[in-house]
Coordinates of C-alpha atoms in Angstrom, one line a residue:
X1 CA 5.0 158.6 -20.1
X2 CA 6.5 159.8 -16.9
X3 CA 4.6 162.8 -15.8
X4 CA 7.5 164.3 -14.0
X5 CA 9.6 164.2 -17.1
X6 CA 6.9 165.8 -19.0
X7 CA 6.6 168.7 -16.3
X8 CA 10.3 169.2 -16.6
X9 CA 10.2 170.0 -20.3
X10 CA 7.2 172.1 -19.7
X11 CA 8.6 175.0 -17.5
X12 CA 12.3 176.0 -17.0
X13 CA 13.3 178.6 -14.4
X14 CA 16.3 180.9 -15.1
X15 CA 17.9 182.7 -12.2
X16 CA 19.9 185.7 -12.9
X17 CA 21.5 187.0 -9.6
X18 CA 23.4 190.4 -9.2
X19 CA 27.2 189.8 -8.6
X20 CA 27.4 190.5 -4.9
X21 CA 27.7 187.6 -2.3
X22 CA 24.4 188.6 -0.4
X23 CA 22.6 188.5 -3.8
X24 CA 24.2 185.6 -5.3
X25 CA 23.5 183.5 -2.1
X26 CA 19.9 184.4 -1.8
X27 CA 19.2 183.4 -5.3
X28 CA 21.1 180.1 -5.0
X29 CA 19.2 179.3 -1.8
X30 CA 16.0 179.9 -3.7
X31 CA 17.2 177.8 -6.6
X32 CA 18.1 175.0 -4.3
X33 CA 14.8 175.3 -2.6
X34 CA 12.8 174.9 -5.8
X35 CA 14.8 172.2 -7.4
X36 CA 15.0 170.0 -4.3
X37 CA 11.2 170.6 -3.6
X38 CA 9.4 170.8 -7.0
X39 CA 11.5 168.8 -9.6
X40 CA 11.7 171.7 -12.0
X41 CA 14.8 172.4 -14.2
X42 CA 16.7 175.4 -12.9
X43 CA 19.5 177.4 -14.5
X44 CA 21.7 179.8 -12.6
X45 CA 23.0 182.4 -15.0
X46 CA 26.2 184.6 -14.3
X47 CA 29.8 185.1 -15.0
X48 CA 32.2 182.1 -14.4
X49 CA 33.8 184.0 -11.6
X50 CA 30.6 184.7 -9.8
X51 CA 28.9 181.3 -10.4
X52 CA 32.0 179.7 -8.9
X53 CA 31.7 182.1 -6.0
X54 CA 28.3 181.1 -5.3
X55 CA 29.0 177.2 -5.4
X56 CA 32.3 177.6 -3.3
X57 CA 30.3 179.5 -0.5
X58 CA 27.1 177.5 -0.6
X59 CA 26.8 176.8 3.3
X60 CA 24.4 174.3 4.6
X61 CA 23.2 173.2 1.1
X62 CA 23.6 169.6 0.1
X63 CA 26.2 169.3 -2.8
X64 CA 23.9 166.6 -4.3
X65 CA 21.1 169.0 -4.6
X66 CA 23.4 171.8 -5.8
X67 CA 24.5 169.4 -8.7
X68 CA 20.8 169.4 -9.9
X69 CA 21.0 173.2 -10.6
X70 CA 22.5 174.0 -14.1
X71 CA 25.2 176.8 -14.0
X72 CA 25.4 178.6 -17.0
X73 CA 28.6 180.8 -17.4
X74 CA 28.0 184.1 -19.3
X75 CA 31.1 185.5 -20.9
X76 CA 31.8 188.7 -19.2
X77 CA 34.5 191.3 -20.1
X78 CA 37.6 191.5 -17.8
X79 CA 37.2 193.9 -14.8
X80 CA 39.4 195.5 -12.3
X81 CA 39.5 193.8 -8.9
X82 CA 40.8 196.4 -6.5
X83 CA 41.3 195.8 -2.8
X84 CA 38.8 197.7 -0.5
X85 CA 39.8 201.1 1.1
X86 CA 39.6 200.1 4.5
X87 CA 40.4 203.6 5.9
X88 CA 37.4 205.1 4.2
X89 CA 34.9 206.6 6.6
X90 CA 32.1 205.8 4.1
X91 CA 31.7 202.1 4.2
X92 CA 30.0 201.5 0.9
X93 CA 32.0 199.1 -1.1
X94 CA 32.7 201.5 -4.2
X95 CA 35.8 199.4 -5.0
X96 CA 33.2 196.9 -6.5
X97 CA 32.0 199.2 -9.2
X98 CA 34.2 197.7 -11.9
X99 CA 32.7 194.4 -11.5
X100 CA 29.1 195.8 -11.4
X101 CA 29.9 197.8 -14.5
X102 CA 31.1 194.7 -16.1
X103 CA 28.0 192.7 -15.4
X104 CA 25.9 195.4 -17.2
X105 CA 27.3 194.2 -20.3
X106 CA 25.7 190.7 -20.2
X107 CA 22.4 191.6 -21.9
X108 CA 23.1 190.2 -25.2
X109 CA 24.4 186.9 -24.1
X110 CA 21.6 186.6 -21.5
X111 CA 19.1 187.4 -24.3
X112 CA 20.6 184.7 -26.5
X113 CA 20.4 182.0 -23.6
X114 CA 16.7 183.0 -23.2
X115 CA 16.1 182.3 -27.0
X116 CA 17.7 178.9 -26.6
X117 CA 15.9 177.8 -23.5
X118 CA 12.5 179.3 -24.8
X119 CA 12.7 177.0 -28.1
X120 CA 13.0 173.8 -25.8
X121 CA 10.1 174.4 -23.3
X122 CA 6.5 175.5 -23.0
X123 CA 7.4 178.3 -20.7
X124 CA 10.5 180.1 -19.5
X125 CA 10.3 181.6 -16.1
X126 CA 13.0 184.3 -15.3
X127 CA 13.7 185.1 -11.7
X128 CA 16.1 188.0 -11.3
X129 CA 17.5 190.5 -9.0
X130 CA 16.1 193.9 -9.3
X131 CA 19.5 195.3 -10.1
X132 CA 19.7 193.0 -13.2
X133 CA 16.4 194.4 -14.8
X134 CA 18.3 196.0 -17.7
X135 CA 20.1 192.7 -18.5
X136 CA 16.8 190.6 -18.7
X137 CA 14.8 193.1 -20.7
X138 CA 14.6 190.8 -23.8
X139 CA 12.4 188.4 -21.9
X140 CA 9.5 190.5 -23.2
X141 CA 10.3 189.8 -26.7
X142 CA 9.6 186.1 -26.1
X143 CA 6.0 185.0 -26.4
X144 CA 6.5 182.0 -23.9
X145 CA 8.5 183.8 -21.2
X146 CA 7.8 185.9 -18.1
X147 CA 9.8 187.5 -15.4
X148 CA 9.7 188.0 -11.7
X149 CA 11.8 190.2 -9.5
X150 CA 13.5 188.5 -6.4
X151 CA 14.0 191.2 -3.7
X152 CA 17.0 190.6 -1.6
X153 CA 16.2 193.3 0.9
X154 CA 13.5 193.4 3.8
X155 CA 10.0 194.4 2.7
X156 CA 10.0 197.0 5.4
X157 CA 13.2 198.7 3.6
X158 CA 11.5 198.2 0.1
X159 CA 8.4 199.9 1.5
X160 CA 10.3 202.8 3.0
X161 CA 12.3 203.3 -0.1
X162 CA 9.3 203.4 -2.3
X163 CA 7.5 205.9 0.2
X164 CA 10.5 208.2 0.6
X165 CA 11.3 208.3 -3.2
X166 CA 7.5 209.0 -4.0
X167 CA 6.9 211.5 -1.3
X168 CA 4.4 209.4 0.3
X169 CA 4.1 209.1 4.2
X170 CA 5.5 206.0 5.9
X171 CA 2.6 204.5 7.9
X172 CA 4.4 204.0 11.3
X173 CA 3.8 205.1 14.9
X174 CA 5.0 208.8 15.5
X175 CA 7.7 207.7 17.9
X176 CA 9.0 205.2 15.4
X177 CA 8.9 207.5 12.4
X178 CA 10.9 209.9 14.6
X179 CA 13.7 207.5 15.0
X180 CA 13.8 206.0 11.5
X181 CA 17.4 206.3 10.1
X182 CA 17.9 208.9 7.3
X183 CA 19.0 207.6 3.8
X184 CA 21.9 210.0 3.8
X185 CA 25.3 208.2 3.3
X186 CA 23.7 205.0 2.5
X187 CA 25.3 204.7 -1.0
X188 CA 27.4 206.3 -3.6
X189 CA 25.9 208.6 -6.4
X190 CA 27.1 206.0 -8.8
X191 CA 25.2 203.1 -7.4
X192 CA 22.1 205.3 -7.0
X193 CA 22.1 206.0 -10.6
X194 CA 22.8 202.4 -11.5
X195 CA 19.5 201.5 -9.4
X196 CA 17.6 204.2 -11.0
X197 CA 18.6 203.1 -14.5
X198 CA 17.2 199.8 -13.7
X199 CA 13.7 201.0 -12.9
X200 CA 12.9 201.6 -16.6
X201 CA 13.1 197.9 -17.2
X202 CA 11.3 196.7 -14.0
X203 CA 7.6 197.2 -15.6
X204 CA 8.2 194.1 -17.8
X205 CA 7.9 191.8 -14.6
X206 CA 4.9 189.7 -13.8
X207 CA 5.3 189.8 -10.1
X208 CA 7.6 190.0 -7.0
X209 CA 9.1 187.5 -4.8
X210 CA 10.2 188.2 -1.4
X211 CA 12.7 186.5 0.9
X212 CA 10.6 187.2 4.1
X213 CA 7.8 185.6 6.1
X214 CA 4.5 187.1 6.9
X215 CA 5.4 186.1 10.5
X216 CA 8.2 188.7 10.2
X217 CA 6.7 191.4 8.1
X218 CA 3.0 190.8 7.3
X219 CA 2.1 194.3 8.1
X220 CA 4.8 195.7 5.8
X221 CA 3.8 193.3 3.0
X222 CA 0.1 194.7 3.2
X223 CA 1.5 198.2 3.1
X224 CA 3.7 197.5 0.2
X225 CA 0.9 196.2 -1.7
X226 CA -1.1 199.3 -1.0
X227 CA 1.7 201.7 -2.2
X228 CA 2.4 199.5 -5.3
X229 CA -1.3 198.8 -6.2
X230 CA -1.3 200.8 -9.6
X231 CA 1.3 198.4 -10.8
X232 CA -0.9 195.6 -10.5
X233 CA 1.9 193.0 -9.7
X234 CA 1.5 189.7 -7.8
X235 CA 3.4 189.5 -4.6
X236 CA 4.8 186.2 -2.8
X237 CA 6.5 186.2 0.6
X238 CA 8.1 182.9 0.4
X239 CA 11.1 183.2 2.7
X240 CA 13.3 182.5 4.4
X241 CA 14.5 180.6 1.3
X242 CA 17.6 179.3 3.4
X243 CA 17.2 175.8 4.8
X244 CA 15.5 176.3 8.0
X245 CA 16.3 172.7 9.1
X246 CA 20.0 172.0 8.6
X247 CA 19.9 168.4 7.4
X248 CA 23.2 168.9 5.8
X249 CA 26.4 170.4 7.7
X250 CA 28.8 171.6 5.1
X251 CA 31.8 170.8 7.2
X252 CA 31.6 169.1 10.5
X253 CA 35.5 169.4 11.1
X254 CA 35.1 173.3 10.8
X255 CA 37.2 175.0 13.4
X256 CA 34.1 177.3 14.3
X257 CA 31.8 174.3 15.0
X258 CA 34.4 172.2 16.9
X259 CA 35.0 175.3 19.1
X260 CA 31.2 175.8 19.6
X261 CA 30.7 172.3 20.6
X262 CA 32.8 172.9 23.7
X263 CA 30.8 176.1 25.0
X264 CA 27.9 176.3 27.1
X265 CA 24.3 176.9 25.5
X266 CA 23.6 180.3 24.2
X267 CA 27.0 181.8 25.6
X268 CA 28.8 182.7 22.5
X269 CA 28.6 186.1 20.5
X270 CA 29.2 185.6 16.8
X271 CA 30.8 188.6 15.2
X272 CA 30.8 189.0 11.4
X273 CA 30.3 192.3 9.2
X274 CA 29.5 190.4 5.9
X275 CA 31.3 190.5 2.5
X276 CA 31.2 194.2 1.9
X277 CA 32.4 195.9 5.1
X278 CA 36.2 196.5 5.9
X279 CA 37.5 197.9 9.2
X280 CA 40.3 200.2 9.7
X281 CA 43.2 199.1 12.1
X282 CA 42.0 201.6 14.8
X283 CA 38.3 200.3 14.4
X284 CA 39.7 196.6 14.8
X285 CA 41.7 197.6 17.8
X286 CA 38.7 199.1 19.7
X287 CA 36.5 196.0 18.7
X288 CA 39.3 193.7 20.0
X289 CA 39.5 195.7 23.3
X290 CA 35.8 196.0 23.8
X291 CA 35.4 192.1 23.3
X292 CA 38.3 191.4 25.7
X293 CA 36.8 193.7 28.4
X294 CA 33.4 192.4 28.1
X295 CA 34.7 188.9 29.2
X296 CA 32.1 187.0 27.1
X297 CA 32.6 184.2 24.6
X298 CA 33.0 185.1 21.0
X299 CA 33.6 183.9 17.6
X300 CA 34.9 186.9 15.4
X301 CA 35.2 186.5 11.7
X302 CA 37.8 189.0 10.8
X303 CA 37.9 189.5 7.2
X304 CA 38.1 192.5 4.7
X305 CA 35.4 193.1 2.1
X306 CA 35.2 190.8 -1.0
X307 CA 36.9 192.1 -4.2
X308 CA 35.0 192.0 -7.3
X309 CA 36.8 188.6 -8.2
X310 CA 37.3 186.8 -4.8
X311 CA 39.8 184.4 -6.3
X312 CA 42.3 187.0 -7.1
X313 CA 44.7 189.3 -4.9
X314 CA 46.1 188.7 -1.5
X315 CA 44.1 189.2 1.5
X316 CA 45.1 192.0 4.1
X317 CA 46.9 190.4 7.1
X318 CA 45.0 192.6 9.9
X319 CA 46.9 193.1 12.9
X320 CA 45.0 192.6 16.3
X321 CA 46.4 194.2 19.5
X322 CA 49.8 192.6 20.8
X323 CA 49.0 189.4 22.6
X324 CA 45.2 189.6 22.1
X325 CA 44.6 186.1 20.7
X326 CA 46.8 184.6 23.5
X327 CA 44.9 186.3 26.2
X328 CA 41.4 185.4 25.0
X329 CA 42.1 182.0 23.8
X330 CA 39.9 180.3 26.5
X331 CA 37.0 182.5 25.6
X332 CA 37.4 183.7 22.0
X333 CA 38.2 182.6 18.7
X334 CA 39.3 184.8 15.7
X335 CA 38.6 183.3 12.2
X336 CA 40.2 184.7 9.1
X337 CA 38.7 182.6 6.7
X338 CA 35.2 182.0 5.3
X339 CA 33.1 180.9 8.1
X340 CA 29.8 178.8 7.8
X341 CA 27.5 181.5 9.1
X342 CA 24.2 179.6 8.8
X343 CA 25.6 176.7 10.9
X344 CA 27.1 179.0 13.5
X345 CA 23.8 180.9 14.0
X346 CA 22.0 177.5 14.2
X347 CA 24.5 176.2 16.9
X348 CA 22.9 175.9 20.4
X349 CA 26.0 177.6 21.8
X350 CA 25.5 180.8 20.0
X351 CA 23.4 183.5 21.9
X352 CA 24.0 186.6 19.9
X353 CA 25.1 188.1 16.5
X354 CA 27.0 191.3 16.2
X355 CA 26.2 192.2 12.6
X356 CA 26.1 194.8 9.8
X357 CA 22.4 193.9 9.2
X358 CA 22.7 193.0 5.7
X359 CA 19.2 191.3 4.9
X360 CA 21.1 187.9 4.4
X361 CA 22.5 188.1 7.8
X362 CA 19.3 189.3 9.4
X363 CA 16.9 186.7 7.9
X364 CA 19.5 184.1 8.9
X365 CA 19.7 185.2 12.5
X366 CA 15.9 185.7 12.6
X367 CA 15.3 182.1 11.3
X368 CA 17.7 180.6 13.9
X369 CA 16.4 182.6 16.8
X370 CA 19.5 184.6 17.6
X371 CA 19.3 188.4 18.7
X372 CA 21.4 190.9 16.9
X373 CA 23.8 193.7 18.1
X374 CA 23.1 195.9 15.2
X375 CA 26.0 197.9 13.6
X376 CA 24.7 199.2 10.1
X377 CA 27.4 200.1 7.5
X378 CA 25.5 201.2 4.2
X379 CA 22.7 200.4 1.7
X380 CA 19.7 198.8 3.1
X381 CA 21.5 198.0 6.6
X382 CA 20.3 201.0 8.6
X383 CA 16.7 200.5 7.9
X384 CA 17.0 196.6 8.4
X385 CA 18.7 197.4 11.7
X386 CA 15.8 199.6 12.7
X387 CA 13.3 196.9 11.8
X388 CA 15.3 194.3 14.0
X389 CA 15.7 196.5 17.0
X390 CA 12.6 198.8 17.0
X391 CA 9.9 196.9 15.3
X392 CA 10.7 193.2 15.9
X393 CA 12.5 194.1 19.2
X394 CA 15.0 191.5 18.9
X395 CA 18.2 193.5 19.1
X396 CA 20.3 196.4 20.3
X397 CA 22.2 199.1 18.6
X398 CA 25.9 199.2 18.5
X399 CA 26.0 202.6 16.9
X400 CA 23.4 205.1 15.9
X401 CA 23.4 205.8 12.1
X402 CA 23.7 209.4 12.5
X403 CA 27.3 208.9 14.1
X404 CA 28.4 206.6 11.3
X405 CA 31.6 208.4 10.8
X406 CA 32.6 208.4 14.4
X407 CA 34.9 205.7 15.9
X408 CA 33.0 203.4 18.3
X409 CA 35.0 203.1 21.4
X410 CA 35.9 199.8 23.2
X411 CA 33.8 200.8 26.2
X412 CA 30.7 201.3 24.1
X413 CA 31.3 197.8 22.5
X414 CA 31.8 196.2 25.9
X415 CA 28.7 197.6 27.1
X416 CA 26.5 196.5 24.2
X417 CA 28.1 193.0 24.4
X418 CA 27.6 192.7 28.1
X419 CA 23.9 193.9 27.9
X420 CA 23.2 191.3 25.1
X421 CA 25.0 188.4 26.6
X422 CA 24.9 188.8 30.3
X423 CA 22.0 190.8 31.4
X424 CA 18.2 190.4 32.1
X425 CA 17.3 192.6 29.2
X426 CA 19.6 190.5 27.0
X427 CA 17.7 187.4 28.1
X428 CA 14.3 188.9 27.3
X429 CA 15.6 190.1 23.9
X430 CA 17.0 186.4 23.4
X431 CA 13.6 185.0 24.4
X432 CA 11.7 187.0 21.9
X433 CA 14.1 186.1 19.2
X434 CA 13.7 182.6 20.0
X435 CA 10.0 182.6 19.8
X436 CA 10.2 184.5 16.6
X437 CA 12.6 182.1 15.0
X438 CA 10.2 179.1 15.9
X439 CA 7.3 181.0 14.3
X440 CA 9.4 181.7 11.2
X441 CA 10.6 178.1 10.9
X442 CA 7.1 176.8 11.3
X443 CA 6.0 179.2 8.5
X444 CA 8.2 177.2 6.1
X445 CA 6.8 173.9 6.9
X446 CA 3.7 172.3 5.1
X447 CA 0.7 174.5 5.5
X448 CA 2.8 177.1 7.0
X449 CA 2.3 180.8 5.5
X450 CA 5.7 181.0 3.7
X451 CA 5.4 177.2 2.3
X452 CA 1.8 178.0 1.0
X453 CA 3.0 181.1 -0.8
X454 CA 5.7 179.2 -2.4
X455 CA 3.3 176.6 -3.5
X456 CA 1.2 179.2 -4.7
X457 CA 4.0 180.8 -6.7
X458 CA 5.0 177.4 -8.3
X459 CA 1.5 176.7 -9.1
X460 CA 1.3 180.2 -10.9
X461 CA 4.3 179.7 -13.0
X462 CA 3.4 176.1 -13.9
X463 CA -0.2 176.8 -14.7

């Protein structure tokens, strides 16, 4: 009998992501990595809308390999999908609350899916977002199932959050500790309560998987093990889960990639604030003027935050200063649709990334060796930005977290862009980012630290 077929019926892996783009994407990349490397059956479980979203935006993943992943649509109650409030001083995407509330009603259909799969395989391995812990709790009632949390944030952020919530001291040099951003204003009370309500169901898990590499966060992985030692959970740092070598380019005719092909090496600043940030008209005007005054090449992805259902509703047409696009057309490109971020960061013409510092964007930028102009907006982003800038030293800050409600002026933006893209200090930062990126990519190859941890995880779940 074919041994690979036997293996397939032995262990099934079920991925349960949280319905936000940064979360959907990281779990899809993990599903892709495991299915293309280990020949294990993988189920990706979510609402039809969010499963479709994950597939439509699967940058740099080969469709032939995505086809091996079995998407299972869970019936989800209808939810409101309001547009974001782009004038709000607090950048947290509170407009996504209805879609998050709806996804918390998926426990029963998820449990029934687990039961069905568990009757057909020797072992069911559930890999889930920590924010979906409530929904997967029924895994504990199955004798042949076990679950693992996949953390979509940096280990440094997780370590800081655990220390601060338990009143433990964070092990950092005094100077760094003094500058660590506060947690004030990072999220709404509703989402804080939602997170807290999940923690009741986290003890069920058998271990934790992290989308990071020892090369990036080895020290903090060790510290995390120390502060969670009483939980006695196994830990694996298997990241980055994204394709470190881009064998598949999703769309070679993409306007961004075509434009980058015509630019000098490392000369372009890529600007994108992810899928949960919207800028007011004033903020957009200052950013446009700052970019123009800097006289540096740029690609700017100018989009509002996602709605809960990205397939509904009209996108807001953002007005740029009159004549702006005409004036910068030799040096800049403004893109209003979905952009292939990973391919842009991997392109030899890209030399910097102005980012909100979501972990997805950070890990992509670090892996591709691109330094970051950090402009955190909410959630884990301020601490991620601190990691990039103060600890890894591969970035500059655009705006201090304490000044998050102040308008960032065009001159501030101009100065940061020039410093990163056209100064000796910027060149030094770029060199460090380049070296770190190379080390991270090596860690994902055979006998590299991350690959060995992934092998160890797979060996553990197929034991």
